[in-house]
Amino acid sequence: MPLSDRIRRLAERFSAPDQQNRTFEPQYQSSAIQPQRATSNYEPPQLPPRPENSSNSNTHTAETNNIPLLWSSEDPCAVLDPSTGRTAANAYKVKRELIDARLLSRAVPTNAWWENLIVENGDQPVLVAPYMVKCLAGAVVVCAPTPLEEDHFVASVWHDDWTIRVSACPHRRVAAFDALSVTVDYVEAPEAPHESAAATVPLVKGSAFATIFFNRPTVLDMTSVHAVLNVDCTTYGPGTAVIELNNGASWLVCYDGDAVLCQRDGSRIESSKPIQGPARLVLLPKASNRHEAAGALLLARYAIPVGGSVDVQASTDEAVFELTWATVGHGDPLMCTLPHHRQIMTDDCVQRIDALGPFWSSKGPMHVVQGRTWRLIERIERLGFSGSTQLIDPVHIDRLRELVAADAASLPDDPSVLPPDPYFFGKALARAARIALIADEVGDNASCQHAVDRATAWVEPWICGTNSNNIVYDTEWRGIVTRAGLHDPGADFGQGRYNDHHFHYGYFVYAAAVFARLRPQWLDQRRRAFIDLLARDYCTPPTTQADAAFPQMRCFDMYDGHSWAAGLFPFADSRNQEST
């Protein structure tokens, strides 16, 4: 079923009367704002994985305005020459109990922001922003992180603000993912079909609400690490509650039906009877306009983001990113922006909701906007092989010639003395390429050619696979790794577990670009195919929908606007980019 049809069906199931033109009424006496539903007609949300090669697929799409992307699409096994044994399966296997089997026909992400859900026990938090969430066996834990600010660092402090039990279905697994979201099912057994999920949790980047769909009648059972001071189920009408905690935070909880949330002990809340459908939690601002904020939240409670897509259009001067959230229900969702979004966001698609105040994040305040599509325009800087400031002073040029000649002469002629791992070898290779460029710029052709001779001789064993730690294609996770990394998680800085690939292989790609500029004949078809493999590993562009050999944009996060270095290792702070 096309994604658009799935979203339409979900919208019908969770539809509420149109609230677009309604004003905020403090006591919510109108049944139009707080509709009652018959749970007997409820159908669980259908959120199967998006078809990878469909025009309706919720994966990255892109147009390049006739600017060619020169990646090849050759079979990695053919490029690496199967006769040399450069194809192998990683010793670290996909945790099939933590991911729906239907997703295994495509490349499974290794560096996604939600990677913690499918590595080791799958019990470490993911930063959805503004919340952090853990999907545990039989429970979902939601945290609104608080800051730890010291002189030299800022950290997000985790606390179990709310543990929401899904005890009827203790097994959880990733059921779908796309450019901006991941969906988790709670099922009775690992092999149970998606349709039997007791609960479905869409983790959508930027959603102002944390949401759980209860697909069968379930008592809403919530426990906080904080003491509950008050539960108000009357101010905003049936199906709502404002819960005050002793850490100073207040949360608005929205759900279907007329159940009342009751305090069972100092930190536990239960619904007076089972509920069914979406349950949504949101941290209320501490400002004096909390009543206005609650009104804005309640008017958008039935605009529920469940997925997202990114469209990219590029010219020589700018790139236009459109982030679009797929929703169920009515109206436009409330989404949280990071500072870098607001710097380049056009204001024609969204409305800023100032009453909600900013959510805290370690990347800066997250302001709330209402709208299902963001349009971000990023200026593209013109890049070349040399700096924008020309060398003019002859004294400086002469001194640079002396230095670069000495540096070029120091490059070893024996590749075996170089580091065997791709990180330090890559740095040495890129340094040699940079020496060649500087020599070329200051007119020292002899040093330039000497540096190119040395560096191209160094990289040849890596291309041919004759170096001691050669590169292989990993058939388990669909990527390029070192042979040492296939079995040793600590080898090459975790390279076999997909740590740092954009760092390691970026050095190779940069050096190859330099060689192609200074010695075009070097980049023949064989070498180009190898370098393309490295680029495809960490940067398969969203235009190449048919490239099933690698995941799209392995490291890059389209919402956060940067890459993630952490690979197949659990990380208590969700993910990391190191070196930052």
C-alpha positions as a Python dict, from the first residue, in 0.01 Angstrom:
ca = {
    (1, 'M'): (0, 0, 0),
    (2, 'P'): (146, 342, -91),
    (3, 'L'): (248, 557, 203),
    (4, 'S'): (-9, 822, 112),
    (5, 'D'): (-286, 564, 145),
    (6, 'R'): (-154, 446, 481),
    (7, 'I'): (-146, 802, 611),
    (8, 'R'): (-500, 859, 480),
    (9, 'R'): (-627, 549, 660),
    (10, 'L'): (-458, 656, 981),
    (11, 'A'): (-608, 1001, 945),
    (12, 'E'): (-956, 853, 917),
    (13, 'R'): (-905, 641, 1227),
    (14, 'F'): (-771, 919, 1444),
    (15, 'S'): (-964, 1208, 1290),
    (16, 'A'): (-1108, 1484, 1506),
    (17, 'P'): (-1337, 1768, 1403),
    (18, 'D'): (-1164, 2054, 1230),
    (19, 'Q'): (-1007, 2279, 1490),
    (20, 'Q'): (-826, 2513, 1256),
    (21, 'N'): (-1049, 2817, 1317),
    (22, 'R'): (-1141, 2762, 1680),
    (23, 'T'): (-1035, 2991, 1958),
    (24, 'F'): (-902, 2881, 2292),
    (25, 'E'): (-1178, 2818, 2547),
    (26, 'P'): (-1038, 2770, 2898),
    (27, 'Q'): (-1280, 2505, 3026),
    (28, 'Y'): (-1321, 2314, 2696),
    (29, 'Q'): (-1692, 2258, 2732),
    (30, 'S'): (-1725, 2215, 2355),
    (31, 'S'): (-1740, 1850, 2246),
    (32, 'A'): (-1584, 1958, 1916),
    (33, 'I'): (-1257, 2029, 2094),
    (34, 'Q'): (-1274, 1721, 2311),
    (35, 'P'): (-1449, 1459, 2093),
    (36, 'Q'): (-1553, 1125, 2238),
    (37, 'R'): (-1476, 812, 2039),
    (38, 'A'): (-1616, 463, 2052),
    (39, 'T'): (-1315, 241, 2109),
    (40, 'S'): (-1494, -58, 1957),
    (41, 'N'): (-1434, 94, 1611),
    (42, 'Y'): (-1066, 150, 1671),
    (43, 'E'): (-814, 0, 1433),
    (44, 'P'): (-442, -3, 1519),
    (45, 'P'): (-213, 217, 1310),
    (46, 'Q'): (-55, 50, 1010),
    (47, 'L'): (305, 166, 987),
    (48, 'P'): (495, -89, 778),
    (49, 'P'): (833, 2, 632),
    (50, 'R'): (829, 245, 345),
    (51, 'P'): (891, 81, 6),
    (52, 'E'): (1243, 173, -95),
    (53, 'N'): (1186, 213, -468),
    (54, 'S'): (845, 375, -467),
    (55, 'S'): (769, 730, -562),
    (56, 'N'): (571, 746, -239),
    (57, 'S'): (863, 623, -32),
    (58, 'N'): (931, 826, 279),
    (59, 'T'): (1305, 807, 231),
    (60, 'H'): (1529, 1088, 115),
    (61, 'T'): (1451, 1218, -233),
    (62, 'A'): (1643, 1474, -426),
    (63, 'E'): (1674, 1671, -746),
    (64, 'T'): (2003, 1818, -855),
    (65, 'N'): (1899, 2064, -1125),
    (66, 'N'): (2123, 1896, -1385),
    (67, 'I'): (2431, 1901, -1161),
    (68, 'P'): (2572, 1548, -1203),
    (69, 'L'): (2660, 1335, -904),
    (70, 'L'): (2944, 1123, -1032),
    (71, 'W'): (2907, 820, -808),
    (72, 'S'): (2921, 488, -985),
    (73, 'S'): (2676, 213, -897),
    (74, 'E'): (2899, -86, -963),
    (75, 'D'): (2861, -398, -753),
    (76, 'P'): (3108, -360, -463),
    (77, 'C'): (3197, -727, -485),
    (78, 'A'): (3301, -683, -848),
    (79, 'V'): (3500, -368, -776),
    (80, 'L'): (3694, -536, -497),
    (81, 'D'): (3763, -848, -709),
    (82, 'P'): (3600, -1154, -548),
    (83, 'S'): (3901, -1369, -636),
    (84, 'T'): (4096, -1184, -365),
    (85, 'G'): (3844, -1268, -93),
    (86, 'R'): (3746, -907, -30),
    (87, 'T'): (3383, -988, 52),
    (88, 'A'): (3291, -1111, 399),
    (89, 'A'): (3020, -1101, 664),
    (90, 'N'): (3077, -900, 978),
    (91, 'A'): (3110, -1101, 1298),
    (92, 'Y'): (2875, -852, 1464),
    (93, 'K'): (2530, -948, 1341),
    (94, 'V'): (2210, -753, 1296),
    (95, 'K'): (1997, -802, 1609),
    (96, 'R'): (1701, -960, 1431),
    (97, 'E'): (1491, -962, 1747),
    (98, 'L'): (1515, -581, 1760),
    (99, 'I'): (1417, -499, 1401),
    (100, 'D'): (1127, -612, 1185),
    (101, 'A'): (1229, -881, 937),
    (102, 'R'): (1064, -684, 656),
    (103, 'L'): (1331, -415, 692),
    (104, 'L'): (1621, -653, 633),
    (105, 'S'): (1579, -647, 256),
    (106, 'R'): (1735, -300, 258),
    (107, 'A'): (2059, -176, 409),
    (108, 'V'): (2015, -140, 784),
    (109, 'P'): (2147, 194, 916),
    (110, 'T'): (2464, 183, 1124),
    (111, 'N'): (2502, 546, 1237),
    (112, 'A'): (2144, 673, 1265),
    (113, 'W'): (2039, 895, 1554),
    (114, 'W'): (1820, 607, 1671),
    (115, 'E'): (2092, 338, 1643),
    (116, 'N'): (2074, 262, 2016),
    (117, 'L'): (1742, 86, 1950),
    (118, 'I'): (1908, -198, 1757),
    (119, 'V'): (2253, -245, 1911),
    (120, 'E'): (2333, -470, 2207),
    (121, 'N'): (2020, -479, 2427),
    (122, 'G'): (1853, -187, 2254),
    (123, 'D'): (1792, -20, 2589),
    (124, 'Q'): (1995, 301, 2565),
    (125, 'P'): (1826, 637, 2502),
    (126, 'V'): (1768, 803, 2168),
    (127, 'L'): (1759, 1181, 2139),
    (128, 'V'): (1439, 1258, 1954),
    (129, 'A'): (1464, 1631, 2042),
    (130, 'P'): (1335, 1783, 2254),
    (131, 'Y'): (1289, 1457, 2443),
    (132, 'M'): (1510, 1158, 2506),
    (133, 'V'): (1335, 820, 2494),
    (134, 'K'): (1422, 467, 2596),
    (135, 'C'): (1225, 177, 2451),
    (136, 'L'): (1263, -100, 2709),
    (137, 'A'): (1106, -443, 2740),
    (138, 'G'): (745, -369, 2832),
    (139, 'A'): (790, 6, 2885),
    (140, 'V'): (863, 338, 2719),
    (141, 'V'): (1060, 593, 2922),
    (142, 'V'): (1036, 963, 2834),
    (143, 'C'): (1280, 1226, 2958),
    (144, 'A'): (1285, 1603, 2910),
    (145, 'P'): (1661, 1644, 2966),
    (146, 'T'): (1789, 1918, 3191),
    (147, 'P'): (2121, 2097, 3150),
    (148, 'L'): (2444, 2033, 3334),
    (149, 'E'): (2651, 2342, 3259),
    (150, 'E'): (3017, 2356, 3357),
    (151, 'D'): (3301, 2584, 3250),
    (152, 'H'): (3418, 2354, 2971),
    (153, 'F'): (3112, 2153, 2870),
    (154, 'V'): (2734, 2135, 2860),
    (155, 'A'): (2560, 1800, 2905),
    (156, 'S'): (2203, 1670, 2890),
    (157, 'V'): (2104, 1505, 3219),
    (158, 'W'): (1884, 1197, 3188),
    (159, 'H'): (1607, 1124, 3440),
    (160, 'D'): (1311, 888, 3416),
    (161, 'D'): (1044, 1157, 3396),
    (162, 'W'): (780, 908, 3286),
    (163, 'T'): (788, 530, 3253),
    (164, 'I'): (482, 418, 3058),
    (165, 'R'): (412, 48, 3087),
    (166, 'V'): (321, -176, 2794),
    (167, 'S'): (331, -489, 3005),
    (168, 'A'): (101, -696, 2780),
    (169, 'C'): (366, -694, 2506),
    (170, 'P'): (718, -709, 2646),
    (171, 'H'): (901, -734, 2313),
    (172, 'R'): (986, -424, 2113),
    (173, 'R'): (1138, -384, 1769),
    (174, 'V'): (1195, -120, 1505),
    (175, 'A'): (905, -144, 1260),
    (176, 'A'): (984, 142, 1019),
    (177, 'F'): (1228, 425, 966),
    (178, 'D'): (1277, 717, 732),
    (179, 'A'): (1472, 1040, 706),
    (180, 'L'): (1313, 1201, 1013),
    (181, 'S'): (1165, 922, 1224),
    (182, 'V'): (1175, 568, 1353),
    (183, 'T'): (873, 364, 1462),
    (184, 'V'): (884, 103, 1739),
    (185, 'D'): (627, -176, 1782),
    (186, 'Y'): (550, -356, 2109),
    (187, 'V'): (453, -717, 2040),
    (188, 'E'): (393, -1033, 2243),
    (189, 'A'): (673, -1232, 2079),
    (190, 'P'): (970, -1141, 1857),
    (191, 'E'): (819, -1317, 1555),
    (192, 'A'): (468, -1173, 1604),
    (193, 'P'): (324, -986, 1302),
    (194, 'H'): (317, -608, 1294),
    (195, 'E'): (-62, -609, 1300),
    (196, 'S'): (-62, -767, 1648),
    (197, 'A'): (134, -483, 1811),
    (198, 'A'): (-23, -372, 2139),
    (199, 'A'): (141, -33, 2109),
    (200, 'T'): (316, 167, 1839),
    (201, 'V'): (562, 443, 1923),
    (202, 'P'): (651, 695, 1649),
    (203, 'L'): (974, 870, 1746),
    (204, 'V'): (973, 1176, 1521),
    (205, 'K'): (1250, 1433, 1526),
    (206, 'G'): (1130, 1764, 1661),
    (207, 'S'): (784, 1660, 1778),
    (208, 'A'): (664, 1878, 2065),
    (209, 'F'): (469, 1578, 2198),
    (210, 'A'): (589, 1230, 2289),
    (211, 'T'): (329, 990, 2149),
    (212, 'I'): (223, 629, 2203),
    (213, 'F'): (-57, 464, 2009),
    (214, 'F'): (-232, 202, 2221),
    (215, 'N'): (-377, -42, 1970),
    (216, 'R'): (-597, -227, 2219),
    (217, 'P'): (-773, -118, 2540),
    (218, 'T'): (-495, -54, 2792),
    (219, 'V'): (-481, 103, 3135),
    (220, 'L'): (-252, 404, 3107),
    (221, 'D'): (5, 326, 3376),
    (222, 'M'): (274, 592, 3428),
    (223, 'T'): (543, 622, 3694),
    (224, 'S'): (782, 912, 3751),
    (225, 'V'): (1115, 922, 3928),
    (226, 'H'): (982, 1246, 4077),
    (227, 'A'): (702, 1276, 4330),
    (228, 'V'): (361, 1369, 4192),
    (229, 'L'): (223, 1680, 4364),
    (230, 'N'): (-106, 1725, 4180),
    (231, 'V'): (-318, 1574, 3902),
    (232, 'D'): (-569, 1812, 3740),
    (233, 'C'): (-821, 1634, 3515),
    (234, 'T'): (-1085, 1907, 3510),
    (235, 'T'): (-938, 2234, 3380),
    (236, 'Y'): (-909, 2125, 3018),
    (237, 'G'): (-1190, 1870, 3003),
    (238, 'P'): (-1216, 1493, 2947),
    (239, 'G'): (-917, 1313, 2810),
    (240, 'T'): (-666, 1561, 2952),
    (241, 'A'): (-463, 1597, 3267),
    (242, 'V'): (-200, 1837, 3394),
    (243, 'I'): (44, 1663, 3627),
    (244, 'E'): (272, 1864, 3853),
    (245, 'L'): (596, 1705, 3977),
    (246, 'N'): (818, 1799, 4267),
    (247, 'N'): (1108, 1892, 4037),
    (248, 'G'): (907, 2195, 3926),
    (249, 'A'): (794, 2046, 3594),
    (250, 'S'): (435, 2016, 3476),
    (251, 'W'): (322, 1783, 3199),
    (252, 'L'): (9, 1787, 2988),
    (253, 'V'): (-125, 1439, 2904),
    (254, 'C'): (-386, 1393, 2628),
    (255, 'Y'): (-570, 1071, 2545),
    (256, 'D'): (-899, 950, 2399),
    (257, 'G'): (-1215, 886, 2598),
    (258, 'D'): (-1345, 995, 2936),
    (259, 'A'): (-1110, 803, 3166),
    (260, 'V'): (-967, 998, 3456),
    (261, 'L'): (-603, 982, 3561),
    (262, 'C'): (-572, 890, 3927),
    (263, 'Q'): (-271, 910, 4156),
    (264, 'R'): (-206, 564, 4303),
    (265, 'D'): (91, 650, 4521),
    (266, 'G'): (360, 915, 4547),
    (267, 'S'): (482, 880, 4189),
    (268, 'R'): (239, 654, 4002),
    (269, 'I'): (-55, 753, 3781),
    (270, 'E'): (-319, 520, 3635),
    (271, 'S'): (-624, 576, 3419),
    (272, 'S'): (-958, 490, 3581),
    (273, 'K'): (-1036, 257, 3291),
    (274, 'P'): (-861, 134, 2977),
    (275, 'I'): (-791, 381, 2699),
    (276, 'Q'): (-728, 320, 2331),
    (277, 'G'): (-573, 534, 2061),
    (278, 'P'): (-302, 801, 2092),
    (279, 'A'): (-169, 906, 2431),
    (280, 'R'): (44, 1220, 2410),
    (281, 'L'): (271, 1385, 2668),
    (282, 'V'): (423, 1731, 2652),
    (283, 'L'): (630, 1933, 2897),
    (284, 'L'): (454, 2260, 2976),
    (285, 'P'): (654, 2583, 2989),
    (286, 'K'): (720, 2736, 3328),
    (287, 'A'): (622, 3082, 3207),
    (288, 'S'): (320, 3271, 3334),
    (289, 'N'): (133, 3212, 3006),
    (290, 'R'): (99, 2838, 3067),
    (291, 'H'): (-276, 2857, 3008),
    (292, 'E'): (-221, 3002, 2660),
    (293, 'A'): (43, 2736, 2592),
    (294, 'A'): (-196, 2456, 2693),
    (295, 'G'): (-454, 2598, 2456),
    (296, 'A'): (-212, 2590, 2163),
    (297, 'L'): (-112, 2235, 2249),
    (298, 'L'): (-468, 2111, 2280),
    (299, 'L'): (-567, 2261, 1947),
    (300, 'A'): (-286, 2062, 1784),
    (301, 'R'): (-322, 1740, 1983),
    (302, 'Y'): (-477, 1555, 1687),
    (303, 'A'): (-206, 1658, 1439),
    (304, 'I'): (25, 1368, 1509),
    (305, 'P'): (356, 1332, 1321),
    (306, 'V'): (437, 970, 1237),
    (307, 'G'): (715, 1001, 978),
    (308, 'G'): (899, 1238, 752),
    (309, 'S'): (1086, 1294, 430),
    (310, 'V'): (1352, 1532, 300),
    (311, 'D'): (1367, 1677, -50),
    (312, 'V'): (1686, 1848, -168),
    (313, 'Q'): (1722, 2078, -467),
    (314, 'A'): (2061, 2226, -542),
    (315, 'S'): (2211, 2484, -772),
    (316, 'T'): (2566, 2617, -783),
    (317, 'D'): (2485, 2884, -524),
    (318, 'E'): (2229, 2737, -286),
    (319, 'A'): (2063, 2421, -165),
    (320, 'V'): (1696, 2409, -71),
    (321, 'F'): (1594, 2149, 185),
    (322, 'E'): (1228, 2072, 238),
    (323, 'L'): (1156, 1872, 552),
    (324, 'T'): (802, 1735, 542),
    (325, 'W'): (636, 1549, 827),
    (326, 'A'): (376, 1285, 754),
    (327, 'T'): (89, 1317, 1001),
    (328, 'V'): (-233, 1151, 1105),
    (329, 'G'): (-534, 1338, 1234),
    (330, 'H'): (-623, 1698, 1151),
    (331, 'G'): (-428, 2020, 1127),
    (332, 'D'): (-59, 2098, 1127),
    (333, 'P'): (176, 1951, 1387),
    (334, 'L'): (372, 2142, 1649),
    (335, 'M'): (742, 2089, 1579),
    (336, 'C'): (1056, 2214, 1751),
    (337, 'T'): (1330, 2401, 1567),
    (338, 'L'): (1699, 2419, 1646),
    (339, 'P'): (1892, 2746, 1606),
    (340, 'H'): (2045, 2642, 1273),
    (341, 'H'): (1697, 2575, 1133),
    (342, 'R'): (1573, 2920, 1222),
    (343, 'Q'): (1876, 3088, 1064),
    (344, 'I'): (1785, 2959, 718),
    (345, 'M'): (1412, 2882, 743),
    (346, 'T'): (1163, 3068, 527),
    (347, 'D'): (854, 3189, 712),
    (348, 'D'): (601, 3108, 441),
    (349, 'C'): (537, 2748, 554),
    (350, 'V'): (521, 2766, 933),
    (351, 'Q'): (383, 2979, 1214),
    (352, 'R'): (591, 3042, 1524),
    (353, 'I'): (410, 2954, 1848),
    (354, 'D'): (573, 3186, 2101),
    (355, 'A'): (335, 3089, 2384),
    (356, 'L'): (504, 2752, 2419),
    (357, 'G'): (841, 2902, 2497),
    (358, 'P'): (1165, 2725, 2406),
    (359, 'F'): (1251, 2369, 2504),
    (360, 'W'): (1605, 2325, 2632),
    (361, 'S'): (1865, 2138, 2427),
    (362, 'S'): (2243, 2122, 2435),
    (363, 'K'): (2243, 2270, 2082),
    (364, 'G'): (2048, 2575, 2186),
    (365, 'P'): (1686, 2671, 2254),
    (366, 'M'): (1423, 2483, 2055),
    (367, 'H'): (1140, 2713, 1953),
    (368, 'V'): (806, 2568, 1847),
    (369, 'V'): (652, 2623, 1505),
    (370, 'Q'): (333, 2491, 1354),
    (371, 'G'): (349, 2345, 1005),
    (372, 'R'): (411, 2016, 831),
    (373, 'T'): (675, 2143, 585),
    (374, 'W'): (989, 2341, 654),
    (375, 'R'): (1181, 2514, 375),
    (376, 'L'): (1548, 2572, 454),
    (377, 'I'): (1774, 2761, 212),
    (378, 'E'): (2145, 2705, 261),
    (379, 'R'): (2399, 2916, 75),
    (380, 'I'): (2667, 2703, -91),
    (381, 'E'): (3018, 2836, -58),
    (382, 'R'): (3232, 2802, -367),
    (383, 'L'): (3517, 2567, -286),
    (384, 'G'): (3842, 2514, -469),
    (385, 'F'): (4177, 2348, -411),
    (386, 'S'): (4345, 2669, -297),
    (387, 'G'): (4255, 2945, -59),
    (388, 'S'): (4070, 3259, -159),
    (389, 'T'): (4364, 3484, -60),
    (390, 'Q'): (4631, 3491, -328),
    (391, 'L'): (5001, 3479, -243),
    (392, 'I'): (5160, 3811, -342),
    (393, 'D'): (5465, 3882, -129),
    (394, 'P'): (5772, 3717, -291),
    (395, 'V'): (5939, 3676, 50),
    (396, 'H'): (5650, 3458, 166),
    (397, 'I'): (5645, 3259, -156),
    (398, 'D'): (6018, 3186, -135),
    (399, 'R'): (5986, 3075, 226),
    (400, 'L'): (5692, 2849, 143),
    (401, 'R'): (5896, 2692, -139),
    (402, 'E'): (6169, 2603, 109),
    (403, 'L'): (5923, 2451, 354),
    (404, 'V'): (5718, 2256, 102),
    (405, 'A'): (6033, 2117, -67),
    (406, 'A'): (6151, 1989, 271),
    (407, 'D'): (5812, 1838, 348),
    (408, 'A'): (5791, 1668, 9),
    (409, 'A'): (6141, 1528, 45),
    (410, 'S'): (6050, 1378, 384),
    (411, 'L'): (5770, 1163, 244),
    (412, 'P'): (5881, 797, 272),
    (413, 'D'): (5906, 582, -38),
    (414, 'D'): (5819, 258, 145),
    (415, 'P'): (5442, 223, 211),
    (416, 'S'): (5508, -45, 474),
    (417, 'V'): (5636, 218, 719),
    (418, 'L'): (5301, 395, 713),
    (419, 'P'): (5022, 320, 965),
    (420, 'P'): (4816, 11, 873),
    (421, 'D'): (4478, 155, 980),
    (422, 'P'): (4266, 373, 750),
    (423, 'Y'): (4251, 664, 994),
    (424, 'F'): (4620, 742, 1038),
    (425, 'F'): (4705, 619, 689),
    (426, 'G'): (4430, 840, 551),
    (427, 'K'): (4569, 1140, 740),
    (428, 'A'): (4918, 1073, 601),
    (429, 'L'): (4776, 1037, 250),
    (430, 'A'): (4578, 1361, 276),
    (431, 'R'): (4883, 1542, 414),
    (432, 'A'): (5090, 1432, 116),
    (433, 'A'): (4814, 1548, -118),
    (434, 'R'): (4807, 1885, 55),
    (435, 'I'): (5184, 1918, 23),
    (436, 'A'): (5146, 1855, -350),
    (437, 'L'): (4881, 2126, -379),
    (438, 'I'): (5092, 2382, -193),
    (439, 'A'): (5394, 2300, -408),
    (440, 'D'): (5181, 2346, -718),
    (441, 'E'): (5049, 2679, -595),
    (442, 'V'): (5396, 2821, -521),
    (443, 'G'): (5532, 2696, -854),
    (444, 'D'): (5752, 2410, -727),
    (445, 'N'): (5660, 2152, -986),
    (446, 'A'): (5935, 1908, -886),
    (447, 'S'): (5813, 1888, -524),
    (448, 'C'): (5454, 1867, -644),
    (449, 'Q'): (5524, 1570, -870),
    (450, 'H'): (5741, 1405, -604),
    (451, 'A'): (5458, 1425, -350),
    (452, 'V'): (5208, 1286, -601),
    (453, 'D'): (5447, 1002, -690),
    (454, 'R'): (5488, 907, -327),
    (455, 'A'): (5120, 930, -230),
    (456, 'T'): (4983, 746, -532),
    (457, 'A'): (5230, 465, -468),
    (458, 'W'): (5114, 450, -104),
    (459, 'V'): (4746, 414, -187),
    (460, 'E'): (4786, 154, -462),
    (461, 'P'): (4804, -147, -223),
    (462, 'W'): (4479, -29, -62),
    (463, 'I'): (4313, -20, -402),
    (464, 'C'): (4449, -361, -505),
    (465, 'G'): (4389, -521, -166),
    (466, 'T'): (4752, -621, -114),
    (467, 'N'): (4807, -419, 204),
    (468, 'S'): (4810, -605, 535),
    (469, 'N'): (4477, -465, 655),
    (470, 'N'): (4286, -452, 331),
    (471, 'I'): (3940, -319, 274),
    (472, 'V'): (3647, -559, 225),
    (473, 'Y'): (3275, -533, 154),
    (474, 'D'): (3067, -633, 456),
    (475, 'T'): (2761, -827, 341),
    (476, 'E'): (2598, -819, 685),
    (477, 'W'): (2564, -440, 724),
    (478, 'R'): (2640, -345, 360),
    (479, 'G'): (2945, -130, 391),
    (480, 'I'): (3321, -102, 340),
    (481, 'V'): (3528, -201, 644),
    (482, 'T'): (3883, -313, 719),
    (483, 'R'): (3955, -681, 750),
    (484, 'A'): (4079, -631, 1105),
    (485, 'G'): (3750, -467, 1196),
    (486, 'L'): (3538, -760, 1080),
    (487, 'H'): (3611, -956, 1397),
    (488, 'D'): (3770, -709, 1639),
    (489, 'P'): (3535, -433, 1760),
    (490, 'G'): (3829, -231, 1891),
    (491, 'A'): (4039, -248, 1575),
    (492, 'D'): (4093, 75, 1381),
    (493, 'F'): (3889, 283, 1629),
    (494, 'G'): (3583, 61, 1587),
    (495, 'Q'): (3597, 87, 1209),
    (496, 'G'): (3444, -259, 1160),
    (497, 'R'): (3148, -141, 1369),
    (498, 'Y'): (3118, 164, 1142),
    (499, 'N'): (3272, 425, 1370),
    (500, 'D'): (3419, 729, 1195),
    (501, 'H'): (3383, 618, 831),
    (502, 'H'): (3326, 974, 711),
    (503, 'F'): (3651, 1072, 881),
    (504, 'H'): (3859, 776, 758),
    (505, 'Y'): (3737, 760, 400),
    (506, 'G'): (3707, 1137, 367),
    (507, 'Y'): (4088, 1156, 371),
    (508, 'F'): (4107, 904, 85),
    (509, 'V'): (3844, 1085, -121),
    (510, 'Y'): (4011, 1424, -70),
    (511, 'A'): (4351, 1285, -170),
    (512, 'A'): (4206, 1117, -479),
    (513, 'A'): (4047, 1447, -586),
    (514, 'V'): (4388, 1615, -557),
    (515, 'F'): (4557, 1342, -761),
    (516, 'A'): (4287, 1366, -1027),
    (517, 'R'): (4348, 1740, -1052),
    (518, 'L'): (4726, 1727, -1063),
    (519, 'R'): (4756, 1404, -1261),
    (520, 'P'): (4426, 1334, -1441),
    (521, 'Q'): (4548, 1013, -1600),
    (522, 'W'): (4586, 857, -1255),
    (523, 'L'): (4209, 836, -1208),
    (524, 'D'): (4138, 548, -1443),
    (525, 'Q'): (3820, 339, -1429),
    (526, 'R'): (3958, 93, -1173),
    (527, 'R'): (4072, 358, -927),
    (528, 'R'): (3760, 568, -976),
    (529, 'A'): (3539, 269, -893),
    (530, 'F'): (3736, 207, -573),
    (531, 'I'): (3722, 570, -459),
    (532, 'D'): (3352, 579, -545),
    (533, 'L'): (3302, 279, -314),
    (534, 'L'): (3449, 474, -24),
    (535, 'A'): (3228, 774, -98),
    (536, 'R'): (2920, 557, -140),
    (537, 'D'): (2989, 391, 194),
    (538, 'Y'): (2942, 709, 399),
    (539, 'C'): (2772, 941, 152),
    (540, 'T'): (2544, 750, -83),
    (541, 'P'): (2338, 1047, -202),
    (542, 'P'): (1960, 1046, -189),
    (543, 'T'): (1943, 1058, -569),
    (544, 'T'): (2064, 698, -600),
    (545, 'Q'): (1750, 521, -484),
    (546, 'A'): (1859, 206, -667),
    (547, 'D'): (2192, 174, -479),
    (548, 'A'): (2100, -112, -247),
    (549, 'A'): (2466, -183, -167),
    (550, 'F'): (2479, 90, 100),
    (551, 'P'): (2241, 281, 326),
    (552, 'Q'): (2161, 633, 216),
    (553, 'M'): (2363, 904, 392),
    (554, 'R'): (2507, 662, 646),
    (555, 'C'): (2635, 928, 884),
    (556, 'F'): (2448, 1248, 803),
    (557, 'D'): (2144, 1355, 1005),
    (558, 'M'): (1908, 1568, 799),
    (559, 'Y'): (1739, 1716, 1107),
    (560, 'D'): (2044, 1788, 1323),
    (561, 'G'): (2239, 1909, 1020),
    (562, 'H'): (2561, 1717, 1087),
    (563, 'S'): (2701, 1365, 1082),
    (564, 'W'): (2720, 1106, 1359),
    (565, 'A'): (3054, 931, 1407),
    (566, 'A'): (2928, 662, 1646),
    (567, 'G'): (2850, 331, 1480),
    (568, 'L'): (2730, -1, 1617),
    (569, 'F'): (2805, 71, 1981),
    (570, 'P'): (2551, 172, 2247),
    (571, 'F'): (2602, 520, 2380),
    (572, 'A'): (2441, 662, 2694),
    (573, 'D'): (2403, 1010, 2541),
    (574, 'S'): (2229, 869, 2232),
    (575, 'R'): (2497, 938, 1965),
    (576, 'N'): (2821, 1131, 1925),
    (577, 'Q'): (3020, 1305, 1657),
    (578, 'E'): (3347, 1297, 1855),
    (579, 'S'): (3604, 1574, 1803),
    (580, 'T'): (3341, 1836, 1886),
}
